[in-house]
Short mmCIF file of C-alpha atoms and ligand atoms in Angstrom, two decimals:
data_model
loop_
_atom_site.label_atom_id
_atom_site.label_comp_id
_atom_site.label_asym_id
_atom_site.label_seq_id
_atom_site.Cartn_x
_atom_site.Cartn_y
_atom_site.Cartn_z
CA MET A 151 27.13 31.91 -2.15
CA LYS A 152 27.89 29.17 -4.71
CA HIS A 153 25.06 27.88 -6.94
CA PRO A 154 22.79 26.17 -4.38
CA GLY A 155 22.24 22.82 -6.16
CA GLU A 156 18.97 21.41 -7.43
CA GLU A 157 17.75 19.85 -4.18
CA ARG A 158 18.11 23.14 -2.33
CA LEU A 159 16.55 25.13 -5.17
CA MET A 160 13.61 22.73 -5.16
CA ALA A 161 13.28 23.02 -1.37
CA HIS A 162 13.26 26.81 -1.78
CA VAL A 163 10.27 26.50 -4.14
CA GLU A 164 8.40 24.60 -1.43
CA THR A 165 9.51 26.74 1.53
CA LEU A 166 11.13 30.11 0.98
CA ASP A 167 14.85 30.08 1.79
CA PRO A 168 16.03 33.72 2.18
CA GLU A 169 19.65 32.91 1.33
CA VAL A 170 18.63 31.14 -1.88
CA ALA A 171 16.19 33.93 -2.72
CA GLU A 172 19.03 36.42 -2.46
CA HIS A 173 21.28 34.29 -4.72
CA VAL A 174 18.57 33.76 -7.31
CA ARG A 175 18.04 37.52 -7.64
CA PHE A 176 21.50 37.89 -9.17
CA CYS A 177 21.99 34.50 -10.86
CA GLY A 178 20.28 33.89 -14.21
CA PRO A 179 20.88 30.11 -14.50
CA CYS A 180 19.57 29.40 -10.97
CA ALA A 181 16.60 31.72 -11.51
CA ARG A 182 15.69 29.70 -14.63
CA ILE A 183 15.84 26.42 -12.69
CA VAL A 184 13.65 27.89 -9.93
CA THR A 185 11.09 28.96 -12.54
CA GLU A 186 11.04 25.45 -14.01
CA PHE A 187 10.59 23.92 -10.57
CA ARG A 188 7.76 26.36 -9.79
CA GLU A 189 5.96 25.23 -12.93
CA LEU A 190 6.49 21.62 -11.99
CA ALA A 191 5.21 22.19 -8.44
CA LEU A 192 2.16 23.94 -9.86
CA ALA A 193 1.47 21.13 -12.33
CA LEU A 194 1.63 18.59 -9.51
CA THR A 195 -1.26 20.26 -7.75
CA ASP A 196 -3.31 20.64 -10.95
CA SER A 197 -5.11 17.44 -11.83
CA THR A 198 -5.93 18.65 -15.35
CA ALA A 199 -2.20 18.61 -16.13
CA TRP A 200 -2.30 14.80 -15.91
CA PRO A 201 -3.77 12.19 -18.20
CA GLN A 202 -7.23 11.17 -17.05
CA GLN A 203 -6.39 7.52 -16.80
CA SER A 204 -3.28 5.45 -16.74
CA SER A 205 -3.32 2.47 -19.09
CA GLY A 206 -1.79 0.40 -16.29
CA SER A 207 1.25 -0.24 -18.44
CA LEU A 208 4.28 1.82 -19.31
CA PRO A 209 4.13 3.82 -22.54
CA PHE A 210 7.32 1.97 -23.45
CA ASP A 211 8.78 -1.45 -22.77
CA PRO A 212 10.16 -1.28 -19.22
CA ASN A 213 12.53 -4.14 -20.05
CA ALA A 214 14.09 -2.32 -22.96
CA GLU A 215 17.68 -1.50 -22.19
CA PHE A 216 18.25 2.20 -22.70
CA GLU A 217 21.67 2.55 -21.22
CA ASP A 218 22.72 4.01 -24.53
CA GLU A 219 21.20 7.46 -24.83
CA SER A 220 20.72 7.30 -28.59
CA SER A 221 18.42 4.28 -28.19
CA ALA A 222 16.51 6.28 -25.57
CA GLU A 223 16.07 8.97 -28.21
CA VAL A 224 14.72 6.41 -30.69
CA LEU A 225 12.37 5.12 -28.01
CA LEU A 226 11.07 8.60 -27.25
CA GLU A 227 10.76 9.33 -30.95
CA ASN A 228 8.27 6.47 -31.12
CA LEU A 229 6.25 8.05 -28.36
CA LYS A 230 5.39 11.24 -30.21
CA ASP A 231 1.66 10.73 -29.90
CA ALA A 232 1.71 9.40 -26.38
CA PRO A 233 0.81 11.92 -23.66
CA VAL A 234 4.15 11.19 -22.11
CA ALA A 235 5.90 12.91 -25.02
CA ALA A 236 4.04 16.10 -24.17
CA TRP A 237 4.97 15.74 -20.52
CA ARG A 238 8.60 15.40 -21.49
CA GLU A 239 8.45 18.66 -23.42
CA ARG A 240 6.71 20.34 -20.56
CA PHE A 241 8.86 19.34 -17.60
CA PRO A 242 12.50 20.15 -16.90
CA ARG A 243 14.77 17.15 -17.45
CA ARG A 244 16.67 17.47 -14.23
CA SER A 245 17.46 15.12 -11.44
CA GLY A 246 15.68 17.53 -9.07
CA SER A 247 12.47 17.18 -11.13
CA ALA A 248 12.69 13.39 -11.15
CA ARG A 249 13.20 13.32 -7.39
CA THR A 250 10.25 15.63 -6.85
CA LEU A 251 8.04 13.50 -9.09
CA LEU A 252 9.06 10.32 -7.27
CA ARG A 253 8.43 11.80 -3.83
CA HIS A 254 5.05 12.98 -5.08
CA ALA A 255 4.27 9.53 -6.54
CA HIS A 256 5.12 7.97 -3.18
CA SER A 257 2.79 10.31 -1.31
CA LEU A 258 -0.10 9.32 -3.63
CA LEU A 259 0.27 5.54 -3.27
CA GLU A 260 -2.67 4.99 -0.95
CA ALA A 261 -4.98 7.72 -2.20
CA ASP A 262 -4.46 7.31 -5.96
CA PRO A 263 -2.13 4.47 -7.00
CA GLN A 264 -2.98 4.88 -10.70
CA ARG A 265 -1.74 8.43 -10.70
CA ALA A 266 1.28 7.43 -8.62
CA GLN A 267 2.13 4.95 -11.36
CA ALA A 268 1.67 7.54 -14.14
CA ILE A 269 3.99 9.94 -12.31
CA ALA A 270 6.65 7.26 -11.78
CA ASP A 271 6.40 6.49 -15.53
CA LEU A 272 6.98 10.14 -16.34
CA ALA A 273 9.99 10.26 -14.01
CA LEU A 274 11.47 7.28 -15.89
CA VAL A 275 11.24 9.22 -19.12
CA LEU A 276 12.82 12.38 -17.65
CA ILE A 277 15.66 10.32 -16.17
CA THR A 278 16.93 9.34 -19.64
CA ASP A 279 18.17 12.93 -20.05
CA ILE A 280 20.22 13.13 -16.86
CA PRO A 281 23.95 13.10 -17.67
CA ASP A 282 25.41 11.55 -14.50
CA GLU A 283 25.39 7.75 -14.82
CA GLN A 284 25.31 6.93 -11.08
CA GLU A 285 22.46 9.38 -10.55
CA ARG A 286 20.57 7.79 -13.45
CA HIS A 287 20.96 4.30 -11.98
CA TYR A 288 19.78 5.48 -8.59
CA LEU A 289 16.77 7.38 -9.94
CA ARG A 290 15.75 4.49 -12.22
CA GLY A 291 15.93 2.10 -9.29
CA TRP A 292 13.78 4.49 -7.28
CA ALA A 293 11.26 4.96 -10.14
CA HIS A 294 10.83 1.21 -10.63
CA ARG A 295 10.41 0.85 -6.86
CA GLU A 296 7.54 3.38 -6.88
CA ARG A 297 6.01 1.58 -9.88
CA ALA A 298 6.20 -1.66 -7.87
CA ASN A 299 4.50 0.02 -4.91
CA ALA A 300 1.74 1.42 -7.12
CA LEU A 301 1.20 -1.91 -8.88
CA ARG A 302 0.92 -3.63 -5.50
CA TYR A 303 -1.79 -1.19 -4.43
CA LEU A 304 -3.54 -1.82 -7.75
CA GLY A 305 -3.43 -5.57 -7.09
CA GLN A 306 -1.21 -6.27 -10.12
CA LEU A 307 1.11 -8.50 -8.14
CA PRO A 308 3.13 -10.31 -10.88
CA GLU A 309 3.79 -6.93 -12.53
CA ALA A 310 4.87 -5.53 -9.15
CA LEU A 311 7.45 -8.33 -8.82
CA GLN A 312 8.77 -7.55 -12.31
CA ALA A 313 9.16 -3.88 -11.39
CA LEU A 314 11.07 -4.93 -8.25
CA ASP A 315 13.46 -7.00 -10.41
CA ARG A 316 14.05 -3.96 -12.60
CA ALA A 317 14.68 -1.75 -9.57
CA ALA A 318 17.13 -4.32 -8.15
CA GLU A 319 19.13 -4.28 -11.40
CA PHE A 320 19.69 -0.53 -11.12
CA PHE A 321 20.39 -0.40 -7.37
CA GLY A 322 22.73 -3.37 -7.89
CA LYS A 323 24.93 -1.21 -10.13
CA LEU A 324 25.58 1.27 -7.32
CA PRO A 325 28.40 0.77 -4.82
CA THR A 326 26.06 2.10 -2.10
CA GLY A 327 22.89 0.30 -3.21
CA ASP A 328 22.61 -2.23 -0.34
CA PHE A 329 20.14 -0.26 1.74
CA ASP A 330 17.89 0.33 -1.25
CA LEU A 331 18.04 -3.39 -2.08
CA GLY A 332 16.73 -3.92 1.48
CA THR A 333 13.72 -1.71 0.79
CA LEU A 334 13.01 -3.80 -2.35
CA LEU A 335 13.16 -7.03 -0.33
CA TYR A 336 10.65 -5.61 2.13
CA ILE A 337 8.20 -4.73 -0.66
CA ARG A 338 8.82 -8.15 -2.25
CA ALA A 339 7.87 -9.79 1.07
CA THR A 340 4.55 -7.93 1.19
CA VAL A 341 3.74 -8.84 -2.44
CA LEU A 342 4.66 -12.53 -1.97
CA ARG A 343 2.53 -12.62 1.19
CA GLU A 344 -0.44 -11.24 -0.72
CA GLN A 345 0.13 -13.97 -3.31
CA GLY A 346 0.07 -16.59 -0.55
CA HIS A 347 3.73 -17.59 -1.10
CA PHE A 348 4.51 -17.58 2.61
CA PRO A 349 7.93 -19.31 2.80
CA GLU A 350 9.32 -17.05 0.03
CA ALA A 351 7.75 -14.01 1.72
CA ARG A 352 9.39 -14.93 5.04
CA ASN A 353 12.76 -15.35 3.35
CA ALA A 354 12.55 -11.88 1.76
CA ALA A 355 11.37 -10.23 5.01
CA GLN A 356 14.23 -11.86 6.95
CA GLN A 357 16.81 -10.58 4.47
CA ALA A 358 15.25 -7.10 4.62
CA GLU A 359 15.33 -7.13 8.41
CA ARG A 360 19.05 -8.05 8.43
CA ILE A 361 19.89 -5.21 6.05
CA PHE A 362 17.89 -2.63 8.05
CA ALA A 363 19.58 -3.85 11.25
CA GLU A 364 23.04 -3.45 9.65
CA PHE A 365 22.18 0.12 8.74
CA GLY A 366 20.74 0.82 12.20
CA ASP A 367 17.31 1.73 10.77
CA THR A 368 15.20 0.56 13.68
CA VAL A 369 11.94 1.87 12.23
CA ARG A 370 12.22 -0.14 9.01
CA GLN A 371 13.51 -3.09 11.01
CA THR A 372 10.34 -2.95 13.10
CA HIS A 373 8.20 -2.93 9.94
CA ALA A 374 10.06 -5.99 8.66
CA ARG A 375 9.47 -7.80 11.96
CA LEU A 376 5.78 -6.92 11.83
CA ALA A 377 5.68 -8.40 8.30
CA LEU A 378 7.31 -11.58 9.66
CA ALA A 379 4.71 -11.84 12.43
CA ASN A 380 1.89 -11.35 9.89
CA ILE A 381 3.35 -14.08 7.68
CA ALA A 382 3.46 -16.48 10.67
CA ASN A 383 -0.18 -15.60 11.31
CA ASN A 384 -1.10 -16.34 7.67
CA GLU A 385 0.66 -19.70 7.93
CA GLY A 386 -1.46 -20.56 10.95
CA ASP A 387 1.50 -20.37 13.36
CA LEU A 388 -0.51 -18.28 15.83
CA GLU A 389 1.79 -18.78 18.81
CA THR A 390 4.83 -17.40 16.93
CA ALA A 391 2.76 -14.47 15.64
CA ARG A 392 1.41 -13.68 19.11
CA ALA A 393 4.86 -13.80 20.74
CA GLU A 394 6.32 -11.51 18.05
CA TYR A 395 3.45 -8.96 18.32
CA VAL A 396 3.96 -8.84 22.10
CA ARG A 397 7.73 -8.32 21.66
CA LEU A 398 7.07 -5.54 19.13
CA LEU A 399 4.68 -3.74 21.49
CA ALA A 400 7.43 -3.65 24.11
CA SER A 401 10.21 -2.58 21.71
CA PRO A 402 11.51 0.98 22.18
CA ALA A 403 11.70 1.53 18.38
CA ILE A 404 7.93 1.53 18.13
CA GLY A 405 7.32 4.00 20.98
CA ASP A 406 7.02 7.16 18.87
CA ASP A 407 5.01 5.70 16.04
CA GLU A 408 1.43 5.67 17.27
CA LEU A 409 -0.02 4.31 14.03
CA LEU A 410 2.45 1.43 13.84
CA LEU A 411 1.84 0.64 17.52
CA THR A 412 -1.89 0.55 16.82
CA ARG A 413 -1.48 -1.76 13.81
CA VAL A 414 0.47 -4.18 15.99
CA ARG A 415 -2.26 -4.04 18.67
CA HIS A 416 -4.92 -4.57 16.00
CA ASN A 417 -3.12 -7.65 14.64
CA LEU A 418 -2.44 -8.99 18.14
CA GLY A 419 -6.15 -8.64 18.97
CA CYS A 420 -7.14 -10.59 15.85
CA THR A 421 -4.58 -13.33 16.59
CA LEU A 422 -5.81 -13.67 20.20
CA HIS A 423 -9.34 -13.95 18.82
CA GLU A 424 -8.22 -16.80 16.57
CA MET A 425 -6.52 -18.38 19.61
CA HIS A 426 -9.89 -18.31 21.44
CA ASP A 427 -8.81 -15.70 24.00
CA PRO A 428 -11.78 -13.27 23.99
CA GLU A 429 -10.53 -11.26 27.00
CA GLY A 430 -7.13 -10.55 25.47
CA ALA A 431 -8.61 -9.90 22.02
CA ARG A 432 -11.12 -7.40 23.43
CA GLU A 433 -8.48 -5.50 25.40
CA HIS A 434 -6.21 -4.92 22.38
CA LEU A 435 -8.96 -4.33 19.82
CA THR A 436 -10.61 -1.74 22.08
CA GLN A 437 -7.33 0.14 22.52
CA ALA A 438 -6.67 -0.01 18.79
CA MET A 439 -10.17 1.33 18.07
CA ARG A 440 -9.63 4.26 20.44
CA THR A 441 -6.38 5.28 18.76
CA TYR A 442 -7.74 4.85 15.22
CA SER A 443 -10.61 7.10 16.25
CA LYS A 444 -8.23 9.71 17.69
CA LEU A 445 -6.19 9.61 14.46
CA GLY A 446 -9.37 10.07 12.39
CA LEU A 447 -9.05 6.69 10.60
CA GLU A 448 -12.78 6.01 10.41
CA THR A 449 -12.58 2.95 8.12
CA GLU A 450 -10.30 1.27 10.66
CA VAL A 451 -12.69 2.23 13.48
CA ALA A 452 -15.52 0.47 11.59
CA ARG A 453 -13.33 -2.58 11.09
CA MET A 454 -12.45 -2.68 14.82
CA ARG A 455 -16.14 -2.45 15.75
CA TRP A 456 -16.80 -5.47 13.56
CA ASN A 457 -13.86 -7.40 15.05
CA LEU A 458 -15.14 -6.64 18.56
CA ALA A 459 -18.61 -7.86 17.63
CA ARG A 460 -17.03 -11.11 16.42
CA VAL A 461 -15.33 -11.48 19.80
CA THR A 462 -18.75 -11.10 21.46
CA MET A 463 -19.99 -13.89 19.16
CA MET A 464 -17.45 -16.10 20.90
CA ASP A 465 -18.19 -15.38 24.55
CA GLY A 466 -21.28 -13.14 24.81
CA PRO A 467 -25.04 -13.61 24.45
CA SER A 468 -26.15 -14.06 20.85
CA SER A 469 -28.53 -11.05 21.06
CA THR A 470 -25.70 -8.70 22.15
CA ALA A 471 -23.42 -9.97 19.39
CA GLN A 472 -26.18 -9.41 16.86
CA LEU A 473 -26.73 -5.80 17.97
CA GLU A 474 -23.00 -5.10 17.80
CA LEU A 475 -22.79 -6.66 14.32
CA GLU A 476 -25.68 -4.52 13.09
CA GLU A 477 -23.93 -1.37 14.35
CA ALA A 478 -20.73 -2.48 12.62
CA ILE A 479 -22.61 -3.12 9.35
CA ASP A 480 -24.05 0.41 9.44
CA GLN A 481 -20.53 1.86 9.81
CA LEU A 482 -18.95 -0.41 7.21
CA THR A 483 -21.71 0.48 4.73
CA ALA A 484 -21.37 4.20 5.50
CA HIS A 485 -17.68 3.97 4.55
CA GLY A 486 -18.31 2.02 1.35
CA MET A 487 -16.76 -1.19 2.72
CA ARG A 488 -19.39 -3.40 1.18
CA SER A 489 -17.54 -6.71 0.99
CA ASP A 490 -16.70 -6.40 4.70
CA ALA A 491 -20.36 -5.60 5.35
CA ALA A 492 -21.29 -8.79 3.45
CA LEU A 493 -19.02 -10.82 5.73
CA ALA A 494 -20.55 -9.21 8.82
CA ARG A 495 -24.02 -10.14 7.53
CA LEU A 496 -22.87 -13.74 7.18
CA ASP A 497 -21.75 -13.53 10.81
CA ILE A 498 -25.31 -12.55 11.78
CA ALA A 499 -26.73 -15.32 9.58
CA GLU A 500 -24.54 -17.79 11.44
CA LEU A 501 -25.82 -16.52 14.82
CA LEU A 502 -29.46 -16.73 13.65
CA LEU A 503 -28.98 -20.27 12.38
CA GLY A 504 -27.61 -21.15 15.82
CA ASP A 505 -30.90 -19.78 17.25
CA ASP A 506 -32.88 -21.85 14.70
CA ASP A 507 -34.18 -18.74 12.94
CA ALA A 508 -33.61 -19.77 9.31
CA ASP A 509 -35.98 -17.14 7.88
CA ALA A 510 -34.11 -14.21 9.42
CA ALA A 511 -30.80 -15.84 8.38
CA ARG A 512 -32.01 -15.96 4.78
CA THR A 513 -32.87 -12.24 4.87
CA HIS A 514 -29.30 -11.43 5.89
CA CYS A 515 -27.85 -13.73 3.22
CA VAL A 516 -29.89 -11.92 0.57
CA ALA A 517 -28.62 -8.57 1.90
CA ALA A 518 -25.08 -9.96 1.76
CA ILE A 519 -25.60 -10.73 -1.93
CA ASP A 520 -26.54 -7.07 -2.49
CA ASP A 521 -23.39 -5.98 -0.67
CA LEU A 522 -21.24 -8.24 -2.82
CA LEU A 523 -22.89 -6.92 -5.97
CA ALA A 524 -22.17 -3.36 -4.84
CA ALA A 525 -18.57 -4.26 -4.03
CA GLY A 526 -17.94 -5.33 -7.62
CA MET A 527 -17.79 -8.81 -9.04
CA ASN A 528 -15.09 -11.23 -9.82
CA VAL A 529 -15.21 -14.99 -10.34
CA ARG A 530 -14.85 -15.88 -6.70
CA ALA A 531 -17.42 -13.38 -5.51
CA ALA A 532 -19.81 -14.60 -8.19
CA THR A 533 -19.33 -18.23 -7.10
CA ALA A 534 -19.82 -17.34 -3.44
CA MET A 535 -22.98 -15.43 -4.34
CA ALA A 536 -24.43 -18.24 -6.45
CA LEU A 537 -23.86 -20.61 -3.57
CA LEU A 538 -25.73 -18.32 -1.19
CA ARG A 539 -28.55 -17.64 -3.61
CA ASP A 540 -29.16 -21.34 -4.29
CA ALA A 541 -29.13 -22.08 -0.59
CA ALA A 542 -31.57 -19.23 0.12
CA ALA A 543 -33.91 -20.31 -2.70
CA THR A 544 -34.07 -23.94 -1.61
CA ASP A 545 -34.21 -23.29 2.14
CA GLN A 546 -30.84 -24.99 2.53
CA ILE A 547 -29.01 -22.27 4.41
CA THR A 548 -26.86 -24.00 7.01
CA VAL A 549 -23.93 -23.00 9.17
CA ALA A 550 -21.67 -24.99 6.83
CA VAL A 551 -22.90 -23.06 3.77
CA VAL A 552 -22.44 -19.73 5.52
CA ARG A 553 -18.92 -20.61 6.68
CA HIS A 554 -17.92 -21.89 3.28
CA THR A 555 -19.19 -18.71 1.60
CA ARG A 556 -17.41 -16.59 4.17
CA SER A 557 -14.08 -18.33 3.56
CA MET A 558 -14.48 -17.81 -0.19
CA ILE A 559 -15.12 -14.10 0.27
CA GLU A 560 -12.26 -13.77 2.74
CA GLN A 561 -9.87 -15.12 0.14
CA LEU A 562 -10.80 -12.14 -2.01
CA HIS A 563 -9.00 -9.95 0.52
CA ARG A 564 -5.70 -11.81 0.43
ZN1 ZN B 867 23.37 30.31 -9.27
#
């Protein structure tokens, strides 16, 4: 057997490969690489091996051009005291290590985006030592893409766009970079949507969809189409969004992906709700809730319960809607979703005001203020709270006040 190559050696560390094991017994260089990779794999599962907090910024200027390796050396020289310098000493400077770090960073995006960012930063430093130029470009593009993903999860949207620009520079240098540029456009679309730049978001999502279609990647193409439908929904074009969700539900590409299918159903249910179709909304939200529950996604189950209660507000008796909202609030609170719980309390306040029970409405508004406090403050939340508090103190709680507060809080989620 020839030397197995870093990817296969790394795979062997994760799952024993008898052929590789046999080779490594008699090959010193490969045995050394396997030992390095074992140490790396061990460090990845040991949280004490990582800095306690990420500063949120790179330990070096991400816009610095270190094509020239001697300037990279100068850069790293300046980092002697930074924890990253110690990491660099500790970890093997191989393309296999960088790939492992980046895969690991990707897997942490939802659970711990700060750590995902720190790991992508470390990969960027290790990449400076990889001799092959094409491989360096590819890995740098990938590392900046993971940084962009992490920054998006952390809500640092302008920084995420900058990281995407950096990634595009590196993928753009590769003859085979088109597909990766498509993945960047997809992420760009989601960031622009979160910023409320809908036309630009649609443009990016359309380009991404075309690229995925060219490469025959029907799964990513479906994600891009879902993003397009969500953008239409954000723009208030409910009919386009509804039609696209329905088309997606029927598309064969989505058949195997239960979670994606459920997200589409969830969004379709919310759109039908906005279109004043309680029957249709209830059907899809109930199905989505069942699947989320089966998949163990309890926060989504709580959110579905709340959505269903809001549908009852539209077509059911006020007392039933109120009971359902209270159940939803219990679940949202149990899962730490306090700003959602605050919104659900405002829903109850609105119902109570409709029943001319201003005292009970005030009680719920005060509880909503507590929820917002627990959720953590920012300027908008503080303004919304002040509005509610003044209204409660002066007996001026009206449906208009409640709705205005609700729309302010909802903007916090965008
Ligand atoms: Zn070997």
